[in-house]
PDB file of C-alpha atoms in Angstrom:
ATOM      1  CA  MET A1078     162.700 140.096  84.288  1.00  0.00           C
ATOM      2  CA  GLU A1079     163.807 143.670  85.399  1.00  0.00           C
ATOM      3  CA  LYS A1080     165.322 144.337  81.768  1.00  0.00           C
ATOM      4  CA  ASP A1081     161.741 143.286  80.274  1.00  0.00           C
ATOM      5  CA  LYS A1082     160.020 145.929  82.602  1.00  0.00           C
ATOM      6  CA  ASP A1083     162.348 148.707  81.628  1.00  0.00           C
ATOM      7  CA  THR A1084     161.832 147.968  78.006  1.00  0.00           C
ATOM      8  CA  GLU A1085     158.003 147.855  78.540  1.00  0.00           C
ATOM      9  CA  MET A1086     158.106 151.061  80.155  1.00  0.00           C
ATOM     10  CA  LYS A1087     160.162 152.574  77.356  1.00  0.00           C
ATOM     11  CA  ASP A1088     157.833 151.318  74.757  1.00  0.00           C
ATOM     12  CA  GLN A1089     154.978 152.764  76.728  1.00  0.00           C
ATOM     13  CA  GLU A1090     156.808 156.072  76.766  1.00  0.00           C
ATOM     14  CA  GLN A1091     157.390 156.000  72.838  1.00  0.00           C
ATOM     15  CA  GLN A1092     153.742 155.314  72.510  1.00  0.00           C
ATOM     16  CA  ASN A1093     152.758 158.264  74.671  1.00  0.00           C
ATOM     17  CA  LYS A1094     154.840 160.583  72.889  1.00  0.00           C
ATOM     18  CA  PRO A1095     152.893 162.714  70.369  1.00  0.00           C
ATOM     19  CA  ASP A1096     154.072 161.839  66.775  1.00  0.00           C
ATOM     20  CA  GLU A1097     152.808 165.107  65.318  1.00  0.00           C
ATOM     21  CA  LYS A1098     155.756 167.646  64.857  1.00  0.00           C
ATOM     22  CA  GLY A1099     154.653 170.992  63.690  1.00  0.00           C
ATOM     23  CA  GLY A1100     154.843 174.648  63.989  1.00  0.00           C
ATOM     24  CA  VAL A1101     153.270 177.931  62.784  1.00  0.00           C
ATOM     25  CA  LEU A1102     154.891 180.482  60.608  1.00  0.00           C
ATOM     26  CA  ILE A1103     153.362 184.011  60.611  1.00  0.00           C
ATOM     27  CA  GLU A1104     154.215 186.508  57.959  1.00  0.00           C
ATOM     28  CA  GLY A1105     152.785 190.117  57.310  1.00  0.00           C
ATOM     29  CA  HIS A1106     152.659 192.138  54.234  1.00  0.00           C
ATOM     30  CA  ILE A1107     151.333 195.787  53.946  1.00  0.00           C
ATOM     31  CA  LYS A1108     150.182 197.959  50.859  1.00  0.00           C
ATOM     32  CA  ILE A1109     149.433 201.533  51.279  1.00  0.00           C
ATOM     33  CA  PHE A1110     147.973 203.255  48.172  1.00  0.00           C
ATOM     34  CA  ASP A1111     145.578 205.783  46.923  1.00  0.00           C
ATOM     35  CA  PRO A1112     142.420 203.780  45.848  1.00  0.00           C
ATOM     36  CA  ASN A1113     141.378 206.453  43.481  1.00  0.00           C
ATOM     37  CA  ASN A1114     144.487 206.299  41.053  1.00  0.00           C
ATOM     38  CA  GLU A1115     145.930 203.220  42.486  1.00  0.00           C
ATOM     39  CA  GLU A1116     149.371 204.868  43.264  1.00  0.00           C
ATOM     40  CA  VAL A1117     151.293 202.861  45.760  1.00  0.00           C
ATOM     41  CA  PHE A1118     153.279 204.617  48.452  1.00  0.00           C
ATOM     42  CA  VAL A1119     154.247 201.533  50.649  1.00  0.00           C
ATOM     43  CA  ASP A1120     154.599 197.792  49.651  1.00  0.00           C
ATOM     44  CA  LYS A1121     156.627 195.711  51.981  1.00  0.00           C
ATOM     45  CA  ARG A1122     156.819 192.859  54.619  1.00  0.00           C
ATOM     46  CA  ASN A1123     156.297 193.964  58.328  1.00  0.00           C
ATOM     47  CA  ALA A1124     157.809 192.392  61.528  1.00  0.00           C
ATOM     48  CA  ILE A1125     155.806 190.093  63.985  1.00  0.00           C
ATOM     49  CA  HIS A1126     155.609 190.469  67.675  1.00  0.00           C
ATOM     50  CA  TYR A1127     155.703 186.759  68.331  1.00  0.00           C
ATOM     51  CA  GLU A1128     155.324 186.809  72.041  1.00  0.00           C
ATOM     52  CA  ASN A1129     151.932 189.032  71.950  1.00  0.00           C
ATOM     53  CA  PHE A1130     150.824 187.145  68.756  1.00  0.00           C
ATOM     54  CA  SER A1131     151.265 183.766  70.198  1.00  0.00           C
ATOM     55  CA  ASN A1132     149.353 184.793  73.310  1.00  0.00           C
ATOM     56  CA  SER A1133     146.730 186.452  71.258  1.00  0.00           C
ATOM     57  CA  LEU A1134     146.240 183.362  69.035  1.00  0.00           C
ATOM     58  CA  ALA A1135     145.951 181.015  72.082  1.00  0.00           C
ATOM     59  CA  GLN A1136     143.314 183.372  73.470  1.00  0.00           C
ATOM     60  CA  ALA A1137     141.311 183.540  70.451  1.00  0.00           C
ATOM     61  CA  MET A1138     141.596 179.566  69.890  1.00  0.00           C
ATOM     62  CA  ALA A1139     140.553 179.111  73.529  1.00  0.00           C
ATOM     63  CA  ASN A1140     137.233 181.337  73.050  1.00  0.00           C
ATOM     64  CA  LYS A1141     138.311 183.731  75.547  1.00  0.00           C
ATOM     65  CA  ASN A1142     136.809 186.771  73.799  1.00  0.00           C
ATOM     66  CA  LEU A1143     140.479 188.099  73.747  1.00  0.00           C
ATOM     67  CA  GLY A1144     143.113 188.295  71.136  1.00  0.00           C
ATOM     68  CA  HIS A1145     141.543 189.117  68.053  1.00  0.00           C
ATOM     69  CA  ILE A1146     142.741 191.905  65.948  1.00  0.00           C
ATOM     70  CA  TYR A1147     140.860 195.157  66.726  1.00  0.00           C
ATOM     71  CA  GLN A1148     143.027 198.188  65.831  1.00  0.00           C
ATOM     72  CA  MET A1149     145.146 199.583  63.117  1.00  0.00           C
ATOM     73  CA  ALA A1150     147.441 202.273  64.630  1.00  0.00           C
ATOM     74  CA  PHE A1151     149.391 205.084  62.891  1.00  0.00           C
ATOM     75  CA  GLY A1152     152.397 206.826  64.104  1.00  0.00           C
ATOM     76  CA  ASN A1153     155.120 209.332  63.043  1.00  0.00           C
ATOM     77  CA  GLY A1154     158.052 208.142  65.144  1.00  0.00           C
ATOM     78  CA  GLY A1155     159.507 205.427  63.095  1.00  0.00           C
ATOM     79  CA  SER A1156     162.145 207.531  61.227  1.00  0.00           C
ATOM     80  CA  SER A1157     164.142 210.846  61.405  1.00  0.00           C
ATOM     81  CA  VAL A1158     165.619 213.116  58.817  1.00  0.00           C
ATOM     82  CA  ASP A1159     168.830 214.735  59.240  1.00  0.00           C
ATOM     83  CA  THR A1160     169.858 218.412  57.684  1.00  0.00           C
ATOM     84  CA  THR A1161     170.852 216.936  54.348  1.00  0.00           C
ATOM     85  CA  GLY A1162     167.685 214.939  53.994  1.00  0.00           C
ATOM     86  CA  VAL A1163     168.658 211.548  54.741  1.00  0.00           C
ATOM     87  CA  ILE A1164     166.311 209.388  56.458  1.00  0.00           C
ATOM     88  CA  THR A1165     167.001 207.009  59.264  1.00  0.00           C
ATOM     89  CA  TYR A1166     164.756 204.381  60.098  1.00  0.00           C
ATOM     90  CA  LEU A1167     164.285 202.845  63.735  1.00  0.00           C
ATOM     91  CA  PRO A1168     163.786 199.105  64.082  1.00  0.00           C
ATOM     92  CA  PRO A1169     160.303 197.749  64.742  1.00  0.00           C
ATOM     93  CA  ASN A1170     159.156 197.282  68.346  1.00  0.00           C
ATOM     94  CA  ILE A1171     158.669 193.431  68.672  1.00  0.00           C
ATOM     95  CA  THR A1172     160.197 192.761  72.334  1.00  0.00           C
ATOM     96  CA  GLY A1173     158.352 192.972  75.547  1.00  0.00           C
ATOM     97  CA  GLN A1174     154.828 192.659  76.227  1.00  0.00           C
ATOM     98  CA  ASN A1175     154.139 196.499  76.402  1.00  0.00           C
ATOM     99  CA  ALA A1176     155.775 197.196  73.052  1.00  0.00           C
ATOM    100  CA  ASP A1177     153.992 200.110  71.162  1.00  0.00           C
ATOM    101  CA  LEU A1178     154.566 202.406  68.268  1.00  0.00           C
ATOM    102  CA  TYR A1179     157.283 204.990  68.610  1.00  0.00           C
ATOM    103  CA  ASN A1180     154.780 207.821  68.503  1.00  0.00           C
ATOM    104  CA  GLN A1181     151.072 206.933  67.808  1.00  0.00           C
ATOM    105  CA  THR A1182     149.183 209.711  66.454  1.00  0.00           C
ATOM    106  CA  PHE A1183     145.942 208.163  64.927  1.00  0.00           C
ATOM    107  CA  GLN A1184     144.218 204.905  65.215  1.00  0.00           C
ATOM    108  CA  LYS A1185     141.087 203.164  63.541  1.00  0.00           C
ATOM    109  CA  VAL A1186     139.036 200.093  64.675  1.00  0.00           C
ATOM    110  CA  VAL A1187     139.095 197.533  62.034  1.00  0.00           C
ATOM    111  CA  ASP A1188     137.264 194.773  63.900  1.00  0.00           C
ATOM    112  CA  ASP A1189     133.961 194.959  61.759  1.00  0.00           C
ATOM    113  CA  THR A1190     131.948 193.271  64.723  1.00  0.00           C
ATOM    114  CA  SER A1191     132.683 196.210  67.061  1.00  0.00           C
ATOM    115  CA  SER A1192     130.091 199.049  67.662  1.00  0.00           C
ATOM    116  CA  ALA A1193     133.290 201.331  67.717  1.00  0.00           C
ATOM    117  CA  ASN A1194     133.819 200.783  63.984  1.00  0.00           C
ATOM    118  CA  THR A1195     132.293 203.487  62.095  1.00  0.00           C
ATOM    119  CA  ASP A1196     132.550 202.115  58.618  1.00  0.00           C
ATOM    120  CA  THR A1197     132.326 198.222  58.570  1.00  0.00           C
ATOM    121  CA  SER A1198     132.044 197.949  54.881  1.00  0.00           C
ATOM    122  CA  ARG A1199     135.608 199.600  54.398  1.00  0.00           C
ATOM    123  CA  ASN A1200     137.442 198.894  57.723  1.00  0.00           C
ATOM    124  CA  LYS A1201     137.138 195.104  58.321  1.00  0.00           C
ATOM    125  CA  LEU A1202     138.846 191.757  58.768  1.00  0.00           C
ATOM    126  CA  THR A1203     138.565 189.070  55.992  1.00  0.00           C
ATOM    127  CA  VAL A1204     139.635 185.350  56.472  1.00  0.00           C
ATOM    128  CA  LEU A1205     140.867 183.915  53.122  1.00  0.00           C
ATOM    129  CA  HIS A1206     141.494 180.377  52.825  1.00  0.00           C
ATOM    130  CA  THR A1207     141.740 177.895  49.894  1.00  0.00           C
ATOM    131  CA  ALA A1208     140.700 174.129  50.551  1.00  0.00           C
ATOM    132  CA  GLY A1209     143.933 171.911  50.768  1.00  0.00           C
ATOM    133  CA  LYS A1210     146.409 175.026  51.460  1.00  0.00           C
ATOM    134  CA  LEU A1211     148.387 174.819  54.771  1.00  0.00           C
ATOM    135  CA  TYR A1212     147.879 178.602  55.188  1.00  0.00           C
ATOM    136  CA  THR A1213     145.181 181.131  55.833  1.00  0.00           C
ATOM    137  CA  ASP A1214     145.304 185.020  55.267  1.00  0.00           C
ATOM    138  CA  ILE A1215     143.695 187.738  57.479  1.00  0.00           C
ATOM    139  CA  LEU A1216     143.029 190.587  55.133  1.00  0.00           C
ATOM    140  CA  VAL A1217     142.886 193.781  57.294  1.00  0.00           C
ATOM    141  CA  SER A1218     141.392 196.446  55.396  1.00  0.00           C
ATOM    142  CA  CYS A1219     141.426 200.160  56.256  1.00  0.00           C
ATOM    143  CA  LEU A1220     140.531 203.256  54.609  1.00  0.00           C
ATOM    144  CA  LEU A1221     141.565 206.778  55.740  1.00  0.00           C
ATOM    145  CA  ASP A1222     138.782 209.014  54.212  1.00  0.00           C
ATOM    146  CA  TYR A1223     139.126 212.648  52.955  1.00  0.00           C
ATOM    147  CA  GLY A1224     138.143 213.911  56.546  1.00  0.00           C
ATOM    148  CA  GLU A1225     140.410 211.778  58.351  1.00  0.00           C
ATOM    149  CA  PRO A1226     142.144 212.458  60.591  1.00  0.00           C
ATOM    150  CA  SER A1227     140.684 215.611  61.969  1.00  0.00           C
ATOM    151  CA  GLY A1228     143.282 218.493  61.697  1.00  0.00           C
ATOM    152  CA  GLN A1229     145.217 217.354  58.862  1.00  0.00           C
ATOM    153  CA  GLN A1230     146.511 219.728  56.134  1.00  0.00           C
ATOM    154  CA  ALA A1231     144.677 220.610  53.020  1.00  0.00           C
ATOM    155  CA  PHE A1232     147.262 219.217  50.404  1.00  0.00           C
ATOM    156  CA  ASP A1233     149.869 216.629  50.378  1.00  0.00           C
ATOM    157  CA  ASN A1234     152.792 218.964  49.879  1.00  0.00           C
ATOM    158  CA  SER A1235     154.154 219.325  53.250  1.00  0.00           C
ATOM    159  CA  THR A1236     157.851 220.004  53.346  1.00  0.00           C
ATOM    160  CA  SER A1237     158.057 218.902  56.941  1.00  0.00           C
ATOM    161  CA  LEU A1238     158.199 215.304  57.830  1.00  0.00           C
ATOM    162  CA  ASP A1239     157.255 215.946  61.448  1.00  0.00           C
ATOM    163  CA  GLY A1240     153.671 216.315  61.109  1.00  0.00           C
ATOM    164  CA  ASP A1241     151.310 214.356  63.196  1.00  0.00           C
ATOM    165  CA  TYR A1242     149.818 212.829  60.139  1.00  0.00           C
ATOM    166  CA  VAL A1243     152.966 212.075  58.221  1.00  0.00           C
ATOM    167  CA  PHE A1244     152.981 208.468  58.931  1.00  0.00           C
ATOM    168  CA  ASP A1245     156.107 206.328  58.974  1.00  0.00           C
ATOM    169  CA  GLU A1246     154.872 203.430  61.175  1.00  0.00           C
ATOM    170  CA  LEU A1247     151.801 201.250  61.518  1.00  0.00           C
ATOM    171  CA  GLY A1248     150.905 198.447  63.665  1.00  0.00           C
ATOM    172  CA  LEU A1249     148.051 195.997  64.205  1.00  0.00           C
ATOM    173  CA  LYS A1250     146.769 195.583  67.917  1.00  0.00           C
ATOM    174  CA  SER A1251     144.801 192.757  69.496  1.00  0.00           C
ATOM    175  CA  TRP A1252     141.916 193.176  71.921  1.00  0.00           C
ATOM    176  CA  GLN A1253     142.875 192.355  75.578  1.00  0.00           C
ATOM    177  CA  GLY A1254     139.526 193.562  77.348  1.00  0.00           C
ATOM    178  CA  SER A1255     138.985 196.900  76.455  1.00  0.00           C
ATOM    179  CA  ALA A1256     139.800 199.639  73.654  1.00  0.00           C
ATOM    180  CA  SER A1257     142.604 200.853  75.972  1.00  0.00           C
ATOM    181  CA  ASP A1258     144.108 197.556  76.747  1.00  0.00           C
ATOM    182  CA  LEU A1259     145.470 196.274  73.426  1.00  0.00           C
ATOM    183  CA  ASP A1260     148.789 194.389  72.590  1.00  0.00           C
ATOM    184  CA  LEU A1261     150.839 195.129  69.536  1.00  0.00           C
ATOM    185  CA  VAL A1262     151.177 192.165  67.194  1.00  0.00           C
ATOM    186  CA  THR A1263     152.753 193.680  64.306  1.00  0.00           C
ATOM    187  CA  HIS A1264     154.880 196.552  63.520  1.00  0.00           C
ATOM    188  CA  VAL A1265     156.373 198.204  60.470  1.00  0.00           C
ATOM    189  CA  ILE A1266     158.309 201.097  59.556  1.00  0.00           C
ATOM    190  CA  PHE A1267     158.191 202.977  56.097  1.00  0.00           C
ATOM    191  CA  HIS A1268     159.235 206.078  54.454  1.00  0.00           C
ATOM    192  CA  PRO A1269     156.923 208.978  55.584  1.00  0.00           C
ATOM    193  CA  VAL A1270     153.525 209.154  53.766  1.00  0.00           C
ATOM    194  CA  GLN A1271     151.285 212.245  54.261  1.00  0.00           C
ATOM    195  CA  LYS A1272     147.507 211.957  54.823  1.00  0.00           C
ATOM    196  CA  SER A1273     145.869 215.306  53.657  1.00  0.00           C
ATOM    197  CA  LEU A1274     142.402 216.413  52.926  1.00  0.00           C
ATOM    198  CA  ASN A1275     142.880 216.137  49.179  1.00  0.00           C
ATOM    199  CA  ARG A1276     143.242 212.346  49.155  1.00  0.00           C
ATOM    200  CA  GLN A1277     142.145 209.008  50.422  1.00  0.00           C
ATOM    201  CA  ILE A1278     144.587 206.348  51.732  1.00  0.00           C
ATOM    202  CA  GLN A1279     143.838 202.505  51.618  1.00  0.00           C
ATOM    203  CA  ILE A1280     145.790 200.180  53.752  1.00  0.00           C
ATOM    204  CA  ASP A1281     145.594 196.377  52.827  1.00  0.00           C
ATOM    205  CA  TYR A1282     147.395 194.520  55.716  1.00  0.00           C
ATOM    206  CA  THR A1283     147.753 190.862  55.053  1.00  0.00           C
ATOM    207  CA  VAL A1284     148.648 188.530  58.022  1.00  0.00           C
ATOM    208  CA  ARG A1285     149.446 184.860  56.777  1.00  0.00           C
ATOM    209  CA  ILE A1286     149.273 182.138  59.440  1.00  0.00           C
ATOM    210  CA  GLN A1287     150.855 178.920  57.960  1.00  0.00           C
ATOM    211  CA  THR A1288     151.207 175.500  59.654  1.00  0.00           C
ATOM    212  CA  LEU A1289     154.450 173.734  59.198  1.00  0.00           C
ATOM    213  CA  THR A1290     154.558 169.899  59.442  1.00  0.00           C
ATOM    214  CA  ASN A1291     157.149 167.128  59.889  1.00  0.00           C
ATOM    215  CA  LEU A1292     159.567 169.188  62.019  1.00  0.00           C
ATOM    216  CA  SER A1293     162.068 167.668  63.877  1.00  0.00           C
ATOM    217  CA  THR A1294     162.147 168.031  67.584  1.00  0.00           C
ATOM    218  CA  THR A1295     165.845 167.526  68.099  1.00  0.00           C
TER     219      THR A1295
END
């Protein structure tokens, strides 16, 4: 009798155990180019800050008015150049809730529902999904116009890679309640690209969220 009771309890536990085994894969890709002549400056994958991204994803799914992508941040602290011209790249900052760019020098609001976004037609978030597919893309579009940022050089012929607007790192940040309370969710380091008055620079940043099914729990 006792044995039958134990068997019944085990059967009940087995029934209560969820049989859905899945996961989420997050990938990012960045393309930086001149929209006028299609010259590509950067075309590479980025690193994901998984702790901050998972927290932001849960906040957004729980409708907490938090966690959505709000800002694209630019910096110039991702690399260094020695006297021989050799460039050394630092690793992306993807550990710790307070992770940030090495040296942020500019930022733009890409949340096209925000009143702080000065051009929602060119700085925006687009959700791309094909029916039947297990992934959805967020396309983050950002344009640095001719006059942005203020204080940039006239031409893209700088011999120094230390300028504020010679960018070598970029990250996406999620909203955590205010424009000064943001979490870094992605970070990418790349060879320096100068923003100057004589050209526009377009950034297409794709974040792919893919569900993984039939994963083993062992």
